[in-house]
GROMACS .gro file of C-alpha atoms in nm:
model
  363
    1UNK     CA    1   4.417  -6.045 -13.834
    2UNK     CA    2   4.281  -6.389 -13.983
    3UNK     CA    3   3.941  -6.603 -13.821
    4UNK     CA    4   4.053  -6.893 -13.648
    5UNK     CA    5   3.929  -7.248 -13.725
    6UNK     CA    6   3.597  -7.280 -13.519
    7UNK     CA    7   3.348  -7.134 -13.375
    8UNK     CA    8   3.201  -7.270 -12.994
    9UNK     CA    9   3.024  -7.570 -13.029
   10UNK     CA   10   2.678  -7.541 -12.853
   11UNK     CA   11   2.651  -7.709 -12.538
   12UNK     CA   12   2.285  -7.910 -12.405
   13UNK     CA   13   2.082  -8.149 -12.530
   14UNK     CA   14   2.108  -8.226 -12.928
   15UNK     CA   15   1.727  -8.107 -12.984
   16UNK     CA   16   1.825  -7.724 -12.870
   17UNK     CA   17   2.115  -7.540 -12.991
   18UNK     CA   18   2.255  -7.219 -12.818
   19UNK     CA   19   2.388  -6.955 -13.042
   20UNK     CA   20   2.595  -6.641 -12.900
   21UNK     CA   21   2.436  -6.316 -13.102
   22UNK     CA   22   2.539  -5.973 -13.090
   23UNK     CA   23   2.277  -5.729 -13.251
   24UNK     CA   24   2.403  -5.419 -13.446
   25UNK     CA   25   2.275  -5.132 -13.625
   26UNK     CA   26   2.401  -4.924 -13.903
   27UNK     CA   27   2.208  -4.714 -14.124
   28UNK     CA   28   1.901  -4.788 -13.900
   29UNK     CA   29   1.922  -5.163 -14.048
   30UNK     CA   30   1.960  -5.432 -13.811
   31UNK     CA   31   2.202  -5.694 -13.877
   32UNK     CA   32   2.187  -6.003 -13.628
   33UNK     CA   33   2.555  -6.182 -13.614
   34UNK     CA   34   2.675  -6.554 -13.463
   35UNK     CA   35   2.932  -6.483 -13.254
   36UNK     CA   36   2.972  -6.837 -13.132
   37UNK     CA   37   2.752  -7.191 -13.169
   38UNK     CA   38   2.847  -7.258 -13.509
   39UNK     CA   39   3.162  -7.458 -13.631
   40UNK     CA   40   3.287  -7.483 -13.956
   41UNK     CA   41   3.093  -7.500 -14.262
   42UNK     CA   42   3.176  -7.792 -14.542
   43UNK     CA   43   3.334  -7.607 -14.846
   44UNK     CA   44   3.646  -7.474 -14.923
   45UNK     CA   45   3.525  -7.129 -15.058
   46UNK     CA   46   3.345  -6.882 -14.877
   47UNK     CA   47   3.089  -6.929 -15.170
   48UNK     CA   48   3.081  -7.337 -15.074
   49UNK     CA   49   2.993  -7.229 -14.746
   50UNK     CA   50   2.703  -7.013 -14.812
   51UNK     CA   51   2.592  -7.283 -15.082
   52UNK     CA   52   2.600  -7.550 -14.825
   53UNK     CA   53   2.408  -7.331 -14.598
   54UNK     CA   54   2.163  -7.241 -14.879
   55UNK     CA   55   2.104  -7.543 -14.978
   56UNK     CA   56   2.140  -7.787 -14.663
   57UNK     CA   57   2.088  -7.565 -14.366
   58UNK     CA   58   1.872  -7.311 -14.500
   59UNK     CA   59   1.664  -7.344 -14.120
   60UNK     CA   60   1.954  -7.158 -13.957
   61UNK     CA   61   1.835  -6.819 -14.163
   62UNK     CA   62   1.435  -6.892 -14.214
   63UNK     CA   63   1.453  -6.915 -13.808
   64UNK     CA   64   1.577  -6.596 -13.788
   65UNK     CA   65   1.392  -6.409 -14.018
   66UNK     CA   66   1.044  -6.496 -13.872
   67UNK     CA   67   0.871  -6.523 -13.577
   68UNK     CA   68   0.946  -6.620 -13.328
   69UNK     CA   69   1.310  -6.577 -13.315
   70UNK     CA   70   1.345  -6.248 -13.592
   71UNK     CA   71   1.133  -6.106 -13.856
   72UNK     CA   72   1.146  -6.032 -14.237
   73UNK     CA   73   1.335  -5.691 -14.145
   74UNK     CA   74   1.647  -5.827 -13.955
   75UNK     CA   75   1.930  -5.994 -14.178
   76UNK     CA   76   2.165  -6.264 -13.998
   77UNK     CA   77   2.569  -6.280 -13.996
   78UNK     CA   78   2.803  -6.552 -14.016
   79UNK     CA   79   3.198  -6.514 -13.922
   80UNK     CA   80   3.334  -6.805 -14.112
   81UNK     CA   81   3.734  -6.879 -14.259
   82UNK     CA   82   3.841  -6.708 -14.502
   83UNK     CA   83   3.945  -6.887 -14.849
   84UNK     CA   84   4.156  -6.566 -15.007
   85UNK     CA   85   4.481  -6.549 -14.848
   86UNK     CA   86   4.413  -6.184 -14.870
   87UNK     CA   87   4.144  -6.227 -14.612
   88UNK     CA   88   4.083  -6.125 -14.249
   89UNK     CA   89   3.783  -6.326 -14.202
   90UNK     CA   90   3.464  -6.439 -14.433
   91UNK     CA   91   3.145  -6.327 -14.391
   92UNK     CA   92   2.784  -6.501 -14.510
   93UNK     CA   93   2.501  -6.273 -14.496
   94UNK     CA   94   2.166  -6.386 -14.459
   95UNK     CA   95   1.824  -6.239 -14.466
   96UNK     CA   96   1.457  -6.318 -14.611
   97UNK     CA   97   1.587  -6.233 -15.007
   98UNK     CA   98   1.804  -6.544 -14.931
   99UNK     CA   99   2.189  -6.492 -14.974
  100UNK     CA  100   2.317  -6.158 -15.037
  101UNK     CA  101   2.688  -6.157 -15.249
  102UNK     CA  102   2.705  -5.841 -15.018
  103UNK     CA  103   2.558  -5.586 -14.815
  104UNK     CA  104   2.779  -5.265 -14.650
  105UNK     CA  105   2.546  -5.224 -14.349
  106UNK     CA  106   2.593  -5.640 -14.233
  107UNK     CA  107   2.925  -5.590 -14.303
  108UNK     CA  108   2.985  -5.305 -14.058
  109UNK     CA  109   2.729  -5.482 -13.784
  110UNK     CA  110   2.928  -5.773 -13.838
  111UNK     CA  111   3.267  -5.538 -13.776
  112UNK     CA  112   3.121  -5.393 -13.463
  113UNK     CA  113   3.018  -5.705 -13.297
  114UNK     CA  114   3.399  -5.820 -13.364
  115UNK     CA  115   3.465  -5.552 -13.150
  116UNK     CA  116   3.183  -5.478 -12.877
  117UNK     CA  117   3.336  -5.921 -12.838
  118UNK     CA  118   3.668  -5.770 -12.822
  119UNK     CA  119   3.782  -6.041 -13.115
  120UNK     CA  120   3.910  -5.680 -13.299
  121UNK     CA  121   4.150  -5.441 -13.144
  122UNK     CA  122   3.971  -5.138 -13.101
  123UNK     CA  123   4.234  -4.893 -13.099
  124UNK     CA  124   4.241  -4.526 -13.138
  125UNK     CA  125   4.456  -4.524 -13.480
  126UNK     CA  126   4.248  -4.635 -13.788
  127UNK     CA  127   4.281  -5.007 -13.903
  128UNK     CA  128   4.225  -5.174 -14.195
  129UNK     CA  129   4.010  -5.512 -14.186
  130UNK     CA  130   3.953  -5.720 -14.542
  131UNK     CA  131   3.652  -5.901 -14.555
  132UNK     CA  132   3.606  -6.218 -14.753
  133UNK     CA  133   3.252  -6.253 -14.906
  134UNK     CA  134   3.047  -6.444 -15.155
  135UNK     CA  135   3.046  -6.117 -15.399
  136UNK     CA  136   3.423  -6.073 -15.366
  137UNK     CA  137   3.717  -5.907 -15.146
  138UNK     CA  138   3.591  -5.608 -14.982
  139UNK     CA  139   3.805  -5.356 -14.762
  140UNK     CA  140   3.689  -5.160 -14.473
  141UNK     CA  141   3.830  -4.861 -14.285
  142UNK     CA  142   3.774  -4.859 -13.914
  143UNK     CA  143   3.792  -4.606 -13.665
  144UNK     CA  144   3.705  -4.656 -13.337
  145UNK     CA  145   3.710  -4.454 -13.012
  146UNK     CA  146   3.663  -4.554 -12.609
  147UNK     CA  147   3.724  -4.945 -12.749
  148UNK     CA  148   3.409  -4.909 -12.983
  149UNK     CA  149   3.373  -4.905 -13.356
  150UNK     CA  150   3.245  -4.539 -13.461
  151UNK     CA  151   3.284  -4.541 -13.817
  152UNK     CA  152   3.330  -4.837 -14.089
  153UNK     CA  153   3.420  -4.700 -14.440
  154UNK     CA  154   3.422  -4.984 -14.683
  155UNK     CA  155   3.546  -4.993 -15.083
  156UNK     CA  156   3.270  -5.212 -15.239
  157UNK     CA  157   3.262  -5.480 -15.455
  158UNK     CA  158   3.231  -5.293 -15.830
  159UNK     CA  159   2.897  -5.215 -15.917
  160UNK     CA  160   2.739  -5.134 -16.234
  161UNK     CA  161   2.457  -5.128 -16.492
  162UNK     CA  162   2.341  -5.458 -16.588
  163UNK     CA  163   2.103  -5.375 -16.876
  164UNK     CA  164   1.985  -5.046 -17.087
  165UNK     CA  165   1.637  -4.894 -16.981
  166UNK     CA  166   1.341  -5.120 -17.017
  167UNK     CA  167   0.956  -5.044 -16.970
  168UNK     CA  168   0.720  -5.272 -16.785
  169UNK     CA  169   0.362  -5.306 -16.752
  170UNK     CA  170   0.247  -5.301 -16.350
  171UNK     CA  171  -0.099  -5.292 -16.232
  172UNK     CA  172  -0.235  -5.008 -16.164
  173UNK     CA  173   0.098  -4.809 -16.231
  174UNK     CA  174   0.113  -4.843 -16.592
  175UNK     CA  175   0.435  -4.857 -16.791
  176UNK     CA  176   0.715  -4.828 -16.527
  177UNK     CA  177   1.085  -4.741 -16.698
  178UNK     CA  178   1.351  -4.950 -16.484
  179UNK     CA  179   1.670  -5.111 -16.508
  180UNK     CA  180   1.852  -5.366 -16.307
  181UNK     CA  181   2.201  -5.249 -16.138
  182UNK     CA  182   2.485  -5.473 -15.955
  183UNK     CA  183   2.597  -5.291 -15.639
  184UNK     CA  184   2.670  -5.627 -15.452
  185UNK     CA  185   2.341  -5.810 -15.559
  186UNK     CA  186   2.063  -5.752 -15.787
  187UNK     CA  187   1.845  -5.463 -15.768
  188UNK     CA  188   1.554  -5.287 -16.005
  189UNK     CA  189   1.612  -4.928 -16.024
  190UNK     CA  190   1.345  -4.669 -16.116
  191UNK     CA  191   1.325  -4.320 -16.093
  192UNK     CA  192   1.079  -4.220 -15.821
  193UNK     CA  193   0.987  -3.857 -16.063
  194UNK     CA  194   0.915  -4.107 -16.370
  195UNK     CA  195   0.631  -4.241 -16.170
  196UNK     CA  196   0.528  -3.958 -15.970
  197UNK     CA  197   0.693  -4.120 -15.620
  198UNK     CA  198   0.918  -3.949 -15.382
  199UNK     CA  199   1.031  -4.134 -15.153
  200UNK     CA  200   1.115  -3.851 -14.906
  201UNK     CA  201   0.772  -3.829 -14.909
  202UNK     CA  202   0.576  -4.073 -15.009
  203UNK     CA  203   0.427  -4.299 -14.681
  204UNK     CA  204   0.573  -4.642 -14.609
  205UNK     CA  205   0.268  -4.825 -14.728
  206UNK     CA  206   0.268  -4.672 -15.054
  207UNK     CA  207   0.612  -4.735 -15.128
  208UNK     CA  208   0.508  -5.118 -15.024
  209UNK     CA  209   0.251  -5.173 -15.253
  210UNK     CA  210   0.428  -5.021 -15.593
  211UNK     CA  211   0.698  -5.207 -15.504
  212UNK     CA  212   0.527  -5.537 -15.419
  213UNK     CA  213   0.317  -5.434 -15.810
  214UNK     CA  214   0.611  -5.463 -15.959
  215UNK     CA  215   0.833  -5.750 -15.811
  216UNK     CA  216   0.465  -5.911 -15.901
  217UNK     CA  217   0.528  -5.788 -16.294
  218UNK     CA  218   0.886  -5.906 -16.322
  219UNK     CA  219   0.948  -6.201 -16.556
  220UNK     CA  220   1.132  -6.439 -16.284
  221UNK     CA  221   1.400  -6.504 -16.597
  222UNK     CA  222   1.514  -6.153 -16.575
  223UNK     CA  223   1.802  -6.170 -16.418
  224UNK     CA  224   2.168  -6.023 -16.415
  225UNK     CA  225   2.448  -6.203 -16.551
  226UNK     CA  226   2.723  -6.122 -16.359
  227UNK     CA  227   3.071  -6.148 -16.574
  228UNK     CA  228   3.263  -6.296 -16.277
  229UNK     CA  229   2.981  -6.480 -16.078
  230UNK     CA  230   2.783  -6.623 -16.405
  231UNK     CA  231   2.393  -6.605 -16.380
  232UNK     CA  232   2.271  -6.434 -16.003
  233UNK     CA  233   1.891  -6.503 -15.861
  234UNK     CA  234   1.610  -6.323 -15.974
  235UNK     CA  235   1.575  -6.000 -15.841
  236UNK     CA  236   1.402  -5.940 -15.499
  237UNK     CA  237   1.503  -5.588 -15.406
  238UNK     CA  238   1.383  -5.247 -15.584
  239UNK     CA  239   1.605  -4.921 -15.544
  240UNK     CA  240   1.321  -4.627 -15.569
  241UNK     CA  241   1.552  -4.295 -15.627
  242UNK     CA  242   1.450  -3.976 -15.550
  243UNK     CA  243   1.572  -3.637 -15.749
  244UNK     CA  244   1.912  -3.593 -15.636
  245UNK     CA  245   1.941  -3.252 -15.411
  246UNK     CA  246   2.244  -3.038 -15.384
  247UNK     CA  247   2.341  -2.776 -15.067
  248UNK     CA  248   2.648  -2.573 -15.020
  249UNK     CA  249   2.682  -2.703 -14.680
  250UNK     CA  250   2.577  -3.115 -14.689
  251UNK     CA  251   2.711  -3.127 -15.082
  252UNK     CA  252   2.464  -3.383 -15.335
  253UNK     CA  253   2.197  -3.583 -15.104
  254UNK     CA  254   1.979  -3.863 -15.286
  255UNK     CA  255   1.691  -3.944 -15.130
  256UNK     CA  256   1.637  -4.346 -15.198
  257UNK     CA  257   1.429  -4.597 -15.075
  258UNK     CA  258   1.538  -4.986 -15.078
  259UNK     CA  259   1.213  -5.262 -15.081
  260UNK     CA  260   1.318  -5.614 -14.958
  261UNK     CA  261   1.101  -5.893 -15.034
  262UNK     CA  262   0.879  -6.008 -14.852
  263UNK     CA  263   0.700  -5.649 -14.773
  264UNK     CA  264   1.031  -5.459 -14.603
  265UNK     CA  265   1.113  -5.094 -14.671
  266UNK     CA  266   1.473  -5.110 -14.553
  267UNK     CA  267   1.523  -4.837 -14.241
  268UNK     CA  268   1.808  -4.741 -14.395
  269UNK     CA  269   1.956  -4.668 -14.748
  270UNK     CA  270   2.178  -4.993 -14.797
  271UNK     CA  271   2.543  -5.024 -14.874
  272UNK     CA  272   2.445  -5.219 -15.151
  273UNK     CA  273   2.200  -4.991 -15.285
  274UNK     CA  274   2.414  -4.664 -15.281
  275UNK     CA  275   2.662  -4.820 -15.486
  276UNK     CA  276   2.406  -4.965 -15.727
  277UNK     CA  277   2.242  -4.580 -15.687
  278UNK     CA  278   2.643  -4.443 -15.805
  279UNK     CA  279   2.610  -4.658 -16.059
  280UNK     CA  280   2.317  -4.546 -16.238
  281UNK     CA  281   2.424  -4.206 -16.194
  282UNK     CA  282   2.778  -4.264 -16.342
  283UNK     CA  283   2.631  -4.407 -16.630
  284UNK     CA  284   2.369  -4.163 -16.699
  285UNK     CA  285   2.690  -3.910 -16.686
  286UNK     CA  286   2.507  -3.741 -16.411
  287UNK     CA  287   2.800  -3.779 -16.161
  288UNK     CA  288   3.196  -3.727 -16.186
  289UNK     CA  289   3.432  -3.924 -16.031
  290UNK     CA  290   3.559  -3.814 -15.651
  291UNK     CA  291   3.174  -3.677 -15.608
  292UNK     CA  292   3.033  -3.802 -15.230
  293UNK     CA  293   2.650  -3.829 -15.206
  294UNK     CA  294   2.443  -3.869 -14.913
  295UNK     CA  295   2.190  -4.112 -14.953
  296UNK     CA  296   1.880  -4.090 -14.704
  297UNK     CA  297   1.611  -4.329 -14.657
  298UNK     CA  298   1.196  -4.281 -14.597
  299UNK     CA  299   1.309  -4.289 -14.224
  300UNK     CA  300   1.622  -4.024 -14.239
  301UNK     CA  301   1.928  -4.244 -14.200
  302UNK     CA  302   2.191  -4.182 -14.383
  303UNK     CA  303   2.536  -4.343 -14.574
  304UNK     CA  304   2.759  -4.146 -14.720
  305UNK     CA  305   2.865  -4.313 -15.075
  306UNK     CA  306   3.164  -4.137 -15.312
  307UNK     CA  307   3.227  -4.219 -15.655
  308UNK     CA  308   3.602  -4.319 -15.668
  309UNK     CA  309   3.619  -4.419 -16.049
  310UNK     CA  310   3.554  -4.628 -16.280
  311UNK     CA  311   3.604  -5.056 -16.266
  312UNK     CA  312   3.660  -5.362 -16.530
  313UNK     CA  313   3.426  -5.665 -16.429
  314UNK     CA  314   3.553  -5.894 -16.677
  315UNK     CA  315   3.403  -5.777 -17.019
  316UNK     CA  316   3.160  -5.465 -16.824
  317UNK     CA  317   3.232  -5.157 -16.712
  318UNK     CA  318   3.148  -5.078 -16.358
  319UNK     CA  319   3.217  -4.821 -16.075
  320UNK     CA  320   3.431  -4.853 -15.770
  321UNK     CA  321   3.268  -4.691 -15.475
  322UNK     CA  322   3.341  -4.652 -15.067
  323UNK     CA  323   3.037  -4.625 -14.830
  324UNK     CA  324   3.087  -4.468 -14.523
  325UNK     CA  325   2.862  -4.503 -14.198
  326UNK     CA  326   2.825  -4.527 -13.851
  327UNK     CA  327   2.722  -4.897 -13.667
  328UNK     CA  328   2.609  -4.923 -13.358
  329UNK     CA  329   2.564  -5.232 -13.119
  330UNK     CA  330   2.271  -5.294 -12.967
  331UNK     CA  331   2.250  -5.609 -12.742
  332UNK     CA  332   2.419  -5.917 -12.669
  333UNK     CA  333   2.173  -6.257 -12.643
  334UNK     CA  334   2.172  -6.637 -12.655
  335UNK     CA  335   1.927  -6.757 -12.922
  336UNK     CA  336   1.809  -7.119 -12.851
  337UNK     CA  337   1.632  -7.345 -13.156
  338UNK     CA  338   1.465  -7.666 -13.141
  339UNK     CA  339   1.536  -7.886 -13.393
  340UNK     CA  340   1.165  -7.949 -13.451
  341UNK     CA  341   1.108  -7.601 -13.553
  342UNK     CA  342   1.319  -7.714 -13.872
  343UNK     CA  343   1.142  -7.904 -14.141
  344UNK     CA  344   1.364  -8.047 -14.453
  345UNK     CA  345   1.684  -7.979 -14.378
  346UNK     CA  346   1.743  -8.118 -14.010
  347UNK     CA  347   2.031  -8.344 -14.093
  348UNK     CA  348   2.211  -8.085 -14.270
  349UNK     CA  349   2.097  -7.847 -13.978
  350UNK     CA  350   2.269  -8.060 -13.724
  351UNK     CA  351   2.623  -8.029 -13.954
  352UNK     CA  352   2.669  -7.690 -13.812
  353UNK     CA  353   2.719  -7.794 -13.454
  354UNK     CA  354   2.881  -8.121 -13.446
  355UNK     CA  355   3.289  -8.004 -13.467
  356UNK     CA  356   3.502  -7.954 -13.204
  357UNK     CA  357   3.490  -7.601 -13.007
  358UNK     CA  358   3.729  -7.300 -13.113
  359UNK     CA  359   3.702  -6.916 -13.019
  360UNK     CA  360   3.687  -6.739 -13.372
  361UNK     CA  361   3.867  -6.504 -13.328
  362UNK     CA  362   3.942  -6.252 -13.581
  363UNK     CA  363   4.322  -6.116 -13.494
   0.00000   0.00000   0.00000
């Protein structure tokens, strides 16, 4: 299965452009994803696609994370060419923290609305699909039954522990121990119990506002360096871990809640942040290798993350990790913008529909 050249070019007058969207869930997360409208990117590389994107075309994602066509708590999808031979397709992942490397619950909307747009056999026997992202190669496990995608189970990009413990003053919360993990991008991690926060518990708002404290404390020139990918963004997501909790019959459940900037506690645990969550554990020697925990968000969705061993990231040592879950589609829609709902980046907006028309197809 590879993507084909192009995606549909948009037909109509140059000031609106039509984009084919199918919406998916998975996790409870909603992940928005281009199905046709766009052609190719310039760049070689996945990563010079999402560059190009992020830096000449950033209108296409601010338009769909606010009003009127999305809001802060939807991310948006891109099917573009892979540049790894190894590759099925690429994927670019968008949402209001910017440009994701990664996240497991696009990638398995983005999966499912391959196959609700029948661009993926959806046969009865598993199949294997490699994605192609900014973050790296990532394989996922699908199994699908009456011609739709039930399960995706994914092995991540490695994760790991970027930096030791470190203690930092936030208003009204006092000294707050945290750390910042990899698990696909950049997250601060703190342990709910070490600031008297549970977030089975604890009520949406007040998850909010420590949260929003604390990305307020941050020094914006903390960041991870990343031995493969150099120097990533500041941080804009917090991973708030409960106690971990452990039943004969569902095994080790975490529960964990993930805070996107601006204001967003995620509906669902993350891909991203149950590998970052693994992790932590792992280093912390609080979890041995072929251990599967059930992470569950404020709002009772649920991925199933296992521990499959340890990882070399160039110099660091990291975990390897497969997240399993369960997407969903949830509607099929054209999207029309107006070119004068874009502000600095119209030229570079109009780049993405100007090449001939193709079907990208994955297969």
């Amino acid at each position: 299965m590879r993507s084909e050249a192009r995606m549909a070019r948009s037909e109509g007058p140059a000031s609106r452009i039509s984009l084919d969207v199918v919406e998916a869930q998975a996790g409870g997360d909603v992940g928005r994803v281009i199905m046709d409208g766009v052609t190719d990117l310039p760049g070689s590389t996945v990563v010079g696609r999402a560059e190009f994107l992020q830096h000449e075309a950033d209108g296409l994602r601010r338009c769909f994370v606010s009003p009127p066509h999305g809001t802060p708590s939807h991310c948006l999808n891109l099917i573009v060419p892979p540049s790894d031979a190894r590759a099925d397709a690429g994927l670019i992942i968008m949402g209001p923290m910017g440009y994701p490397g990664f996240s497991g619950s696009n990638a398995m909307c983005a999966v499912a609305a391959l196959a609700e747009a029948e661009r993926l056999p959806t046969t009865e026997a598993e199949q294997r699909l490699v994605l192609e992202t900014p973050a790296g190669l990532s394989t996922l496990d699908i199994g699908c039954r009456n011609a739709r995608v039930e399960t995706v189970t994914y092995e991540a990009v490695p994760g790991f522990v970027a930096t030791g413990e470190h203690r930092l003053e936030v208003e009204g919360w006092g000294s707050v121990p945290l750390e910042l993990v990899y698990g696909g991008t950049s997250y601060v991690m703190v342990r709910g119990a070490e600031i008297g926060i549970d977030p089975a518990t604890a009520s949406v708002e007040a998850l909010q506002r420590f949260c929003a404290a604390l990305l307020a404390s941050l020094d914006p020139a903390w960041c991870i360096h990343h031995p493969l990918l150099g120097d990533l963004p500041p941080p804009s997501m917090i991973l708030l871990a409960g106690a971990p909790e452990r039943s004969p019959i569902k095994g080790m459940s975490v529960p964990l809640a993930v805070y996107m900037h601006p204001g967003v506690i995620c509906r669902g645990p993350t891909g991203t942040g149950t590998t970052a969550l693994l992790a932590h554990l792992m280093k912390r020697g609080e979890l041995p290798p072929g251990t599967t925990v059930r992470t569950v968000s404020p709002f009772g969705n649920v991925f199933e993350g296992t521990l499959l061993g340890s990882a070399r990231i160039g110099d660091v040592t990291g975990v390897r990790t497969s997240i399993r879950g369960h997407p969903r589609v949830l509607a099929r829609s054209q999207v029309f913008l107006d070119e004068e709902a874009l502000s600095c980046d119209v030229q570079g907006f109009r780049r993405l529909f100007e090449a001939p028309p193709g079907d990208g197809r994955v297969g």
